[in-house]
Short mmCIF file of C-alpha atoms in Angstrom, two decimals:
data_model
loop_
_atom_site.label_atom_id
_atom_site.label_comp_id
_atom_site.label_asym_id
_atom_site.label_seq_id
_atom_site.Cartn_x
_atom_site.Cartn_y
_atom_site.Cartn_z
CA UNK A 222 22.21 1.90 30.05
CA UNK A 223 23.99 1.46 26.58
CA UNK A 224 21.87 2.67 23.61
CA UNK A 225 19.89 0.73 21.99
CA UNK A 226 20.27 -0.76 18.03
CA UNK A 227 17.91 -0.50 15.40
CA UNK A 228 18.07 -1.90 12.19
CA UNK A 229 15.75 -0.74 9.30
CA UNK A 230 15.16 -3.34 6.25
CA UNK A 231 13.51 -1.14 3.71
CA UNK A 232 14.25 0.32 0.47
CA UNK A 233 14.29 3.61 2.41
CA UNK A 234 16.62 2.45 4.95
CA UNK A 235 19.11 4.83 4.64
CA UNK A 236 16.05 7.80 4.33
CA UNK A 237 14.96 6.25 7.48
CA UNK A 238 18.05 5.86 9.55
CA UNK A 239 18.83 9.53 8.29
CA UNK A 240 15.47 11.39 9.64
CA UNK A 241 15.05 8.75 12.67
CA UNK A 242 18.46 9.74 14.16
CA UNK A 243 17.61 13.10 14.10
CA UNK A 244 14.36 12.44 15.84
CA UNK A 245 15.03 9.49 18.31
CA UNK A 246 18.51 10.51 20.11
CA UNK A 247 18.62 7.61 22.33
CA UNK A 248 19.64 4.91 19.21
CA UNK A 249 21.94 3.64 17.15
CA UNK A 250 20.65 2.94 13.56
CA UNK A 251 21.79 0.56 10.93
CA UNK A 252 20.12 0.68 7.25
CA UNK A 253 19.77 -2.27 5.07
CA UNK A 254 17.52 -2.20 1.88
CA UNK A 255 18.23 -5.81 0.90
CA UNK A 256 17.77 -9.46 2.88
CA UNK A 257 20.82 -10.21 2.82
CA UNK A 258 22.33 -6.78 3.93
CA UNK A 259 19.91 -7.06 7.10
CA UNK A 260 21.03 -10.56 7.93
CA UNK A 261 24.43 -9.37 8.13
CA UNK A 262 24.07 -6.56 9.91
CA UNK A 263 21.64 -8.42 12.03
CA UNK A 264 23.93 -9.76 15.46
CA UNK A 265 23.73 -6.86 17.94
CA UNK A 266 20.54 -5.15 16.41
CA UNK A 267 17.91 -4.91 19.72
CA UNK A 268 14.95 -3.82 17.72
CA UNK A 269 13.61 -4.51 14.33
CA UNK A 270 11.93 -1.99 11.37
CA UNK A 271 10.64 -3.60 8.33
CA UNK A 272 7.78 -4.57 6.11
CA UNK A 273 6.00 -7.62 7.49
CA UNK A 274 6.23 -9.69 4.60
CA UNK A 275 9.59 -9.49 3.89
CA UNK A 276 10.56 -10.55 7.62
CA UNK A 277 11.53 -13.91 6.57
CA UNK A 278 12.46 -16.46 9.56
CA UNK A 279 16.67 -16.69 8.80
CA UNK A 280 16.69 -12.42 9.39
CA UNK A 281 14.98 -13.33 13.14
CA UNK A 282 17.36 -16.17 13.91
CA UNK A 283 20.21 -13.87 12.89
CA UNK A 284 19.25 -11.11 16.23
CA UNK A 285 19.54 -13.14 19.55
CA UNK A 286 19.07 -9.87 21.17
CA UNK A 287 15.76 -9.11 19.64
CA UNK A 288 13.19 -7.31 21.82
CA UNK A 289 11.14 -5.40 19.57
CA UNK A 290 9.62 -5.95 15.46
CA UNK A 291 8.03 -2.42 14.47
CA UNK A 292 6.55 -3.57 11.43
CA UNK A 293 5.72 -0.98 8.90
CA UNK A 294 2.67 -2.67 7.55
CA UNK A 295 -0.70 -2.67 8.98
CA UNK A 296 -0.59 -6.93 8.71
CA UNK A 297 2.24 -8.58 10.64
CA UNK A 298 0.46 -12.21 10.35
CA UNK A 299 3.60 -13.98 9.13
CA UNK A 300 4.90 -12.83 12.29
CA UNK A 301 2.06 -14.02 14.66
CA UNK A 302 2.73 -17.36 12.74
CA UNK A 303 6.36 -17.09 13.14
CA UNK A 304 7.41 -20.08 15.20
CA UNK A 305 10.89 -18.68 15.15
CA UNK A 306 10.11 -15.73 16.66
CA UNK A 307 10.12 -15.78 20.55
CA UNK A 308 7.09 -14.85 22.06
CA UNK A 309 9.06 -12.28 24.57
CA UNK A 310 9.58 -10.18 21.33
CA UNK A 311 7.25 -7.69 21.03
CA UNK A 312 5.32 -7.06 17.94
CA UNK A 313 3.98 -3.44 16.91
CA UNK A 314 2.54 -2.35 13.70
CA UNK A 315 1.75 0.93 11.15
CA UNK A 316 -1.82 1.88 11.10
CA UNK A 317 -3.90 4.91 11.04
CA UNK A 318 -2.23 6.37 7.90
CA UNK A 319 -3.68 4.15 4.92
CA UNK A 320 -6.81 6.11 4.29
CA UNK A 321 -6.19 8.03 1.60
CA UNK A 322 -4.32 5.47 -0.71
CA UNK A 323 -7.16 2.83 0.17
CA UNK A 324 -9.72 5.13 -0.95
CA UNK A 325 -7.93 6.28 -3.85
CA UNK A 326 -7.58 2.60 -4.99
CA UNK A 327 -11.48 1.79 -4.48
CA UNK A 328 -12.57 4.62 -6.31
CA UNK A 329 -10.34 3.39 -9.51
CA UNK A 330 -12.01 0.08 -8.90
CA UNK A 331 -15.52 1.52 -8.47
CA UNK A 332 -15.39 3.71 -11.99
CA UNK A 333 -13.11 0.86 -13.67
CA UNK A 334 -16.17 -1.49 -13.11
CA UNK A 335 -18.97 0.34 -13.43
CA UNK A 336 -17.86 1.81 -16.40
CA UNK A 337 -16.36 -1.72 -18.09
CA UNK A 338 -12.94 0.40 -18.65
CA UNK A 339 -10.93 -3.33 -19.01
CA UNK A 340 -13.01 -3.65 -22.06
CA UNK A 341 -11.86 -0.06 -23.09
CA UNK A 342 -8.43 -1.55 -22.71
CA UNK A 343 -8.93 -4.27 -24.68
CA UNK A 344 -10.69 -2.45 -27.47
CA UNK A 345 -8.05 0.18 -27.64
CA UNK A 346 -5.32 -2.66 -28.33
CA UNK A 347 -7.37 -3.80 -31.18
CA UNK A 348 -8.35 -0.50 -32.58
CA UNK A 349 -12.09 -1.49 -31.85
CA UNK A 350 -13.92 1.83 -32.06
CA UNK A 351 -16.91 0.55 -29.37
CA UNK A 352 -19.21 3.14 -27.34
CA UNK A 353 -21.65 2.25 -24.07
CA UNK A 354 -23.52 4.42 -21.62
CA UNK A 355 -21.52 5.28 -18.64
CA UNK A 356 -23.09 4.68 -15.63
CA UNK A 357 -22.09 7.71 -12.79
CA UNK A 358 -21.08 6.83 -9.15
CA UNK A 359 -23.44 9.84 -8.15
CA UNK A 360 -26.77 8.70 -6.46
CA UNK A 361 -25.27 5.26 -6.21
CA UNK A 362 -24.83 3.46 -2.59
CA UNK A 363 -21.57 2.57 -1.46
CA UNK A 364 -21.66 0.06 1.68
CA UNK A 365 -18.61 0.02 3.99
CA UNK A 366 -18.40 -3.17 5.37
CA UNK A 367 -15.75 -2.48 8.79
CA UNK A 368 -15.88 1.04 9.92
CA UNK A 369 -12.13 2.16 11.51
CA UNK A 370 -9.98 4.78 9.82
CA UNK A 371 -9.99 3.80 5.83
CA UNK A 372 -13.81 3.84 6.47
CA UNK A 373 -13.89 7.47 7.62
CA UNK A 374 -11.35 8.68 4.92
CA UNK A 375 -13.06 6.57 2.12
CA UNK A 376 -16.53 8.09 3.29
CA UNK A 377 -15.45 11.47 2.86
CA UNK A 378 -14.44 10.69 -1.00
CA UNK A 379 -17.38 8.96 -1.75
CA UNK A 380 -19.66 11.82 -0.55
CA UNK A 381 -17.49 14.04 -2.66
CA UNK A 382 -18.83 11.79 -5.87
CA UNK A 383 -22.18 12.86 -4.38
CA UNK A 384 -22.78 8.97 -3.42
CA UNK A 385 -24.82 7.67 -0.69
CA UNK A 386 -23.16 6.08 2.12
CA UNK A 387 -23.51 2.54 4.40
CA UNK A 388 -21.65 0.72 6.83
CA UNK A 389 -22.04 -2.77 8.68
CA UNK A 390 -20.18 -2.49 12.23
CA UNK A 391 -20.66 -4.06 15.37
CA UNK A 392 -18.82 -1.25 16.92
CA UNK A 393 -20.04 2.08 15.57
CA UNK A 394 -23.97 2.91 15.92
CA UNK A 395 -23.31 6.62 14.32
CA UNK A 396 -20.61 8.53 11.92
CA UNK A 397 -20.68 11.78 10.24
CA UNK A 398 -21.25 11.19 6.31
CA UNK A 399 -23.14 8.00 6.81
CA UNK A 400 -26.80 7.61 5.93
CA UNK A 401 -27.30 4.46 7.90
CA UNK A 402 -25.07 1.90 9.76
CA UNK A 403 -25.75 -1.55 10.44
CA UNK A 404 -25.33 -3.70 12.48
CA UNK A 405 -23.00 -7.04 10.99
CA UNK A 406 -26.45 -9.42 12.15
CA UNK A 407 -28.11 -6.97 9.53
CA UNK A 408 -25.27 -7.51 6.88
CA UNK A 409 -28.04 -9.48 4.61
CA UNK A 410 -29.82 -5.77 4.64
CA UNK A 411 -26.86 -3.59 3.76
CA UNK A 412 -25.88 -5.98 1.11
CA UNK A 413 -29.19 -6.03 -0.87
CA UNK A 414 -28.62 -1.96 -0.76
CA UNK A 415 -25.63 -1.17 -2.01
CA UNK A 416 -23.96 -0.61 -5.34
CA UNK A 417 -20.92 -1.36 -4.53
CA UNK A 418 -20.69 -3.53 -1.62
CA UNK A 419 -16.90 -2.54 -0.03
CA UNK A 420 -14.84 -5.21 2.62
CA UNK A 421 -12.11 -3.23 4.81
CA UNK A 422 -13.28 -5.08 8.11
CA UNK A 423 -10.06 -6.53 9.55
CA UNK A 424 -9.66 -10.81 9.06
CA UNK A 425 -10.24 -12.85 12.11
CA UNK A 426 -12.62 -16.08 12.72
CA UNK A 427 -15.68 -13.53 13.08
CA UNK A 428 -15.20 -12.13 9.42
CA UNK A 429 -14.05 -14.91 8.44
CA UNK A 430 -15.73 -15.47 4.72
CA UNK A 431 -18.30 -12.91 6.00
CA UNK A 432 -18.76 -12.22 2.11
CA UNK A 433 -19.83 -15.89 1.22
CA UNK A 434 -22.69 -17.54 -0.88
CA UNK A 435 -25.57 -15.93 0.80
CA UNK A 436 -24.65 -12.07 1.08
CA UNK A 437 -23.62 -12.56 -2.75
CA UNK A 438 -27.17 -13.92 -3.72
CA UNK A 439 -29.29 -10.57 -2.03
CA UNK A 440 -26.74 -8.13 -3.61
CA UNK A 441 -28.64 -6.63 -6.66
CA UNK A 442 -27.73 -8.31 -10.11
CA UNK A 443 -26.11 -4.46 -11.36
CA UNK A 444 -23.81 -4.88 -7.95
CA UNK A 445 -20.14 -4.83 -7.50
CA UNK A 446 -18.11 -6.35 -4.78
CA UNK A 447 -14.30 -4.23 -3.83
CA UNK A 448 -12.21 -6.56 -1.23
CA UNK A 449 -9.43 -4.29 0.19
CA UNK A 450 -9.08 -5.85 3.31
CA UNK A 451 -8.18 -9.39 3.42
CA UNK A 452 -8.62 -12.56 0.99
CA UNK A 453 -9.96 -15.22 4.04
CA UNK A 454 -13.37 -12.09 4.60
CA UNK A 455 -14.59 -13.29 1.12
CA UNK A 456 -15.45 -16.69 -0.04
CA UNK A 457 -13.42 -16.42 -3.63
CA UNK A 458 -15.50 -19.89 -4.96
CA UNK A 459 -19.12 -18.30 -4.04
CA UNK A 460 -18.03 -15.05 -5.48
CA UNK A 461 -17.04 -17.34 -8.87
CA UNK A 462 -20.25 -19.50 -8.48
CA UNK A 463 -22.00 -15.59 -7.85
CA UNK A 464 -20.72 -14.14 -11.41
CA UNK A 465 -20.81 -16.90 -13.55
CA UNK A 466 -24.32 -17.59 -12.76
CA UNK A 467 -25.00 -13.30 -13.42
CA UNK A 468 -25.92 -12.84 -10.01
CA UNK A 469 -24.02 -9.81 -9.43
CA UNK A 470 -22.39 -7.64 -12.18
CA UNK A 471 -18.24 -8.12 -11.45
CA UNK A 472 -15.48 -8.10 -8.88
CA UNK A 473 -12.85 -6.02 -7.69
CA UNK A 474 -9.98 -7.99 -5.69
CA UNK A 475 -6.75 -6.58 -4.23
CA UNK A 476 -6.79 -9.05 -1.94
CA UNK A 477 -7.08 -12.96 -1.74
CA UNK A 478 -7.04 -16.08 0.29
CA UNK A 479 -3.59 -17.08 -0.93
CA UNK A 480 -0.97 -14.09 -1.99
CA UNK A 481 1.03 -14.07 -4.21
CA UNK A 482 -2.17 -15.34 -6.23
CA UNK A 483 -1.44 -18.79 -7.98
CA UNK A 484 -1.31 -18.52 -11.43
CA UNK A 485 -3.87 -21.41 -11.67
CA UNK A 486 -6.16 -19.42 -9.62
CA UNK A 487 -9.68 -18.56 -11.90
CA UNK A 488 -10.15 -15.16 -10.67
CA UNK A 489 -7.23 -13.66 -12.82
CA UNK A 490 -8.98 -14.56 -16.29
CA UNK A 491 -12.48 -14.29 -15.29
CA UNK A 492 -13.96 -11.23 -17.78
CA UNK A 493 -16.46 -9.66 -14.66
CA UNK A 494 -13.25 -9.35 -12.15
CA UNK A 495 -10.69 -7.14 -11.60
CA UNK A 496 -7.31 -8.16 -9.67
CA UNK A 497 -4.71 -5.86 -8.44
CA UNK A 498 -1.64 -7.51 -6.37
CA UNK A 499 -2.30 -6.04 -2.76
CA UNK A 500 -1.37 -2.27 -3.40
CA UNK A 501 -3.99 -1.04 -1.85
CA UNK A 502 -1.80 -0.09 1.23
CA UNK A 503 0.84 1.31 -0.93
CA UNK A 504 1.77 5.17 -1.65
CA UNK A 505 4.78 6.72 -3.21
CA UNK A 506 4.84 8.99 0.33
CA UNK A 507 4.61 5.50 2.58
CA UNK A 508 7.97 5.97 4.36
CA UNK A 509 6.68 10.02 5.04
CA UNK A 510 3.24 8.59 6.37
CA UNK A 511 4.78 5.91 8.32
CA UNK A 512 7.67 7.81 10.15
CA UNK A 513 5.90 10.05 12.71
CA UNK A 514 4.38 6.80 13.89
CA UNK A 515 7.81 4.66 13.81
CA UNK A 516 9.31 7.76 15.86
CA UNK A 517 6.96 8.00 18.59
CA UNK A 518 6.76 4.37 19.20
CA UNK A 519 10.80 4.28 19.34
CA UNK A 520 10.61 7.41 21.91
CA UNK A 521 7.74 5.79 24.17
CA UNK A 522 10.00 2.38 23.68
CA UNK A 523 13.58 4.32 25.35
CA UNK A 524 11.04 6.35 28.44
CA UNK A 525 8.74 3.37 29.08
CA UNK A 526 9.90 0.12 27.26
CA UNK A 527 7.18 -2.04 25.78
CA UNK A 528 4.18 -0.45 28.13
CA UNK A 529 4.76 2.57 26.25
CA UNK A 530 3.94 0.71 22.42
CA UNK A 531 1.06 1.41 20.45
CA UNK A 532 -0.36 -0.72 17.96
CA UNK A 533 1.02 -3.46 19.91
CA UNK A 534 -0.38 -7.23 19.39
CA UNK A 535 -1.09 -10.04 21.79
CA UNK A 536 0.82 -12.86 21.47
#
């Protein structure tokens, strides 16, 4: 059997194709860091490497022998909505690796909102010499709302700020660090606890807006909301409605219903939110974290073909 062709679409491309060839012997890899680059090096590629959302339709039509995407993302769904793609092609994903630069990105978002630093910011550009109490993040309850692998790592930070620590899961009745896990019936509960009230449960039609008008209205009025998960688990008009009428204290957003978010859209002026453009995933290490996963998967694929996958999606 000939070997099979990889192409990796990634600013690390070449860093890729480089370490992967010395740990996957049975491919041949070809390195593009730019669109077009991959679409011309495209034809006789068999298998795909790339972030999700730069996958665009034209680089897919360009690989007739496609058998394999190996996203390098933890989201692939502008692939799952791909019409392009064929649904023989099989669809695998990054995961397990995120905690630490999720966590790190909620806890900037926890002290940057408890502690009003925007207005720091602000005051700094206009020489405003203005001092407030600063409210700690010790003895205050964090609620995780989804309870996989971000949840564990983000846990272990918060107990390290000597907070106290929730979840809501349908899946998990126990984990080390937590003082007390509900179930997502009980999500009215857990929300009227916490502090900061934290969304990393993965989007589908159950979690769909599970943030929405009523959670918002039990969380206490001193209460912050941190979405790191996806825009469609919070309802972005309720949590508008919530903090213009004061009835919880501000916002952090990485994520939103519609990304890139339109410039039109009322959450980037509002004064009690704070939006950052989807980084949460991000690290300056990503293509280090990623590549022991992106290896294994392309050894399992050349032993045992697709059965061998992991992180592999239904289509």
């Amino acid at each position: 059997m000939h070997s099979k062709t990889a192409l990796i679409f990634d600013q690390k491309a070449d860093w890729y194709a480089h370490e992967l060839g010395g740990l996957c012997q049975d491919y041949q890899f070809v390195a593009a860091s730019t669109h077009e680059e991959a679409v011309s090096r495209a034809a006789n590629a068999d298998i795909l490497v790339g972030l999700a959302p730069y996958i665009k339709p034209d680089l897919i039509a360009a690989m007739p022998n496609l058998e394999w995407v190996q996203a390098l993302t933890t989201g692939v769904d502008n692939l799952l909505a791909m019409d392009t793609l064929p649904k023989d092609v099989v669809i695998t994903n990054c995961n397990g690796f995120h905690g630490p630069q999720m966590s790190e990105l909620t806890l900037l978002l926890m002290l940057s909102l408890g502690r009003n630093f925007p207005t720091m910011l602000e005051n700094q550009k206009s020489a405003s010499w203005q001092r407030w109490p600063q409210p700690l993040l010790a003895g205050k309850t964090a609620c995780l709302v989804g309870l996989g692998a971000i949840a564990e790592t983000l846990a272990k930070r918060c107990l390290a700020m000597e907070m106290r620590v929730t979840g809501v899961s349908n899946g998990r009745t126990e984990l080390e660090g937590f003082d007390r896990i509900y179930k997502r019936s009980d999500i009215e509960s857990a929300a009227g606890d916490a502090d900061f009230l934290i969304v990393i449960v993965p989007y589908s039609d159950e979690t769909h807006n599970i943030i929405n008008a009523r959670i918002l209205s039990l969380m206490k009025q001193s209460a912050f909301l941190i979405n790191i998960s996806r825009g469609g688990c919070v309802d972005e008009e309720a949590l508008v409605d919530a903090l213009d009428a004061g009835r919880i204290a501000g916002a952090g957003m990485d994520v939103f219903a519609t990304e890139p978010l339109p410039a039109d859209s009322p959450l980037w002026q509002h004064p009690k939110i704070i939006v950052t453009p989807h980084i949460g995933g991000m690290a300056d290490i990503y293509h280090q974290q990623a590549l022991p996963l992106v290896a294994e998967n392309l050894n399992k694929f050349a032993l045992f073909g697709a059965d061998g996958l992991t992180g592999k999606f239904d289509r």
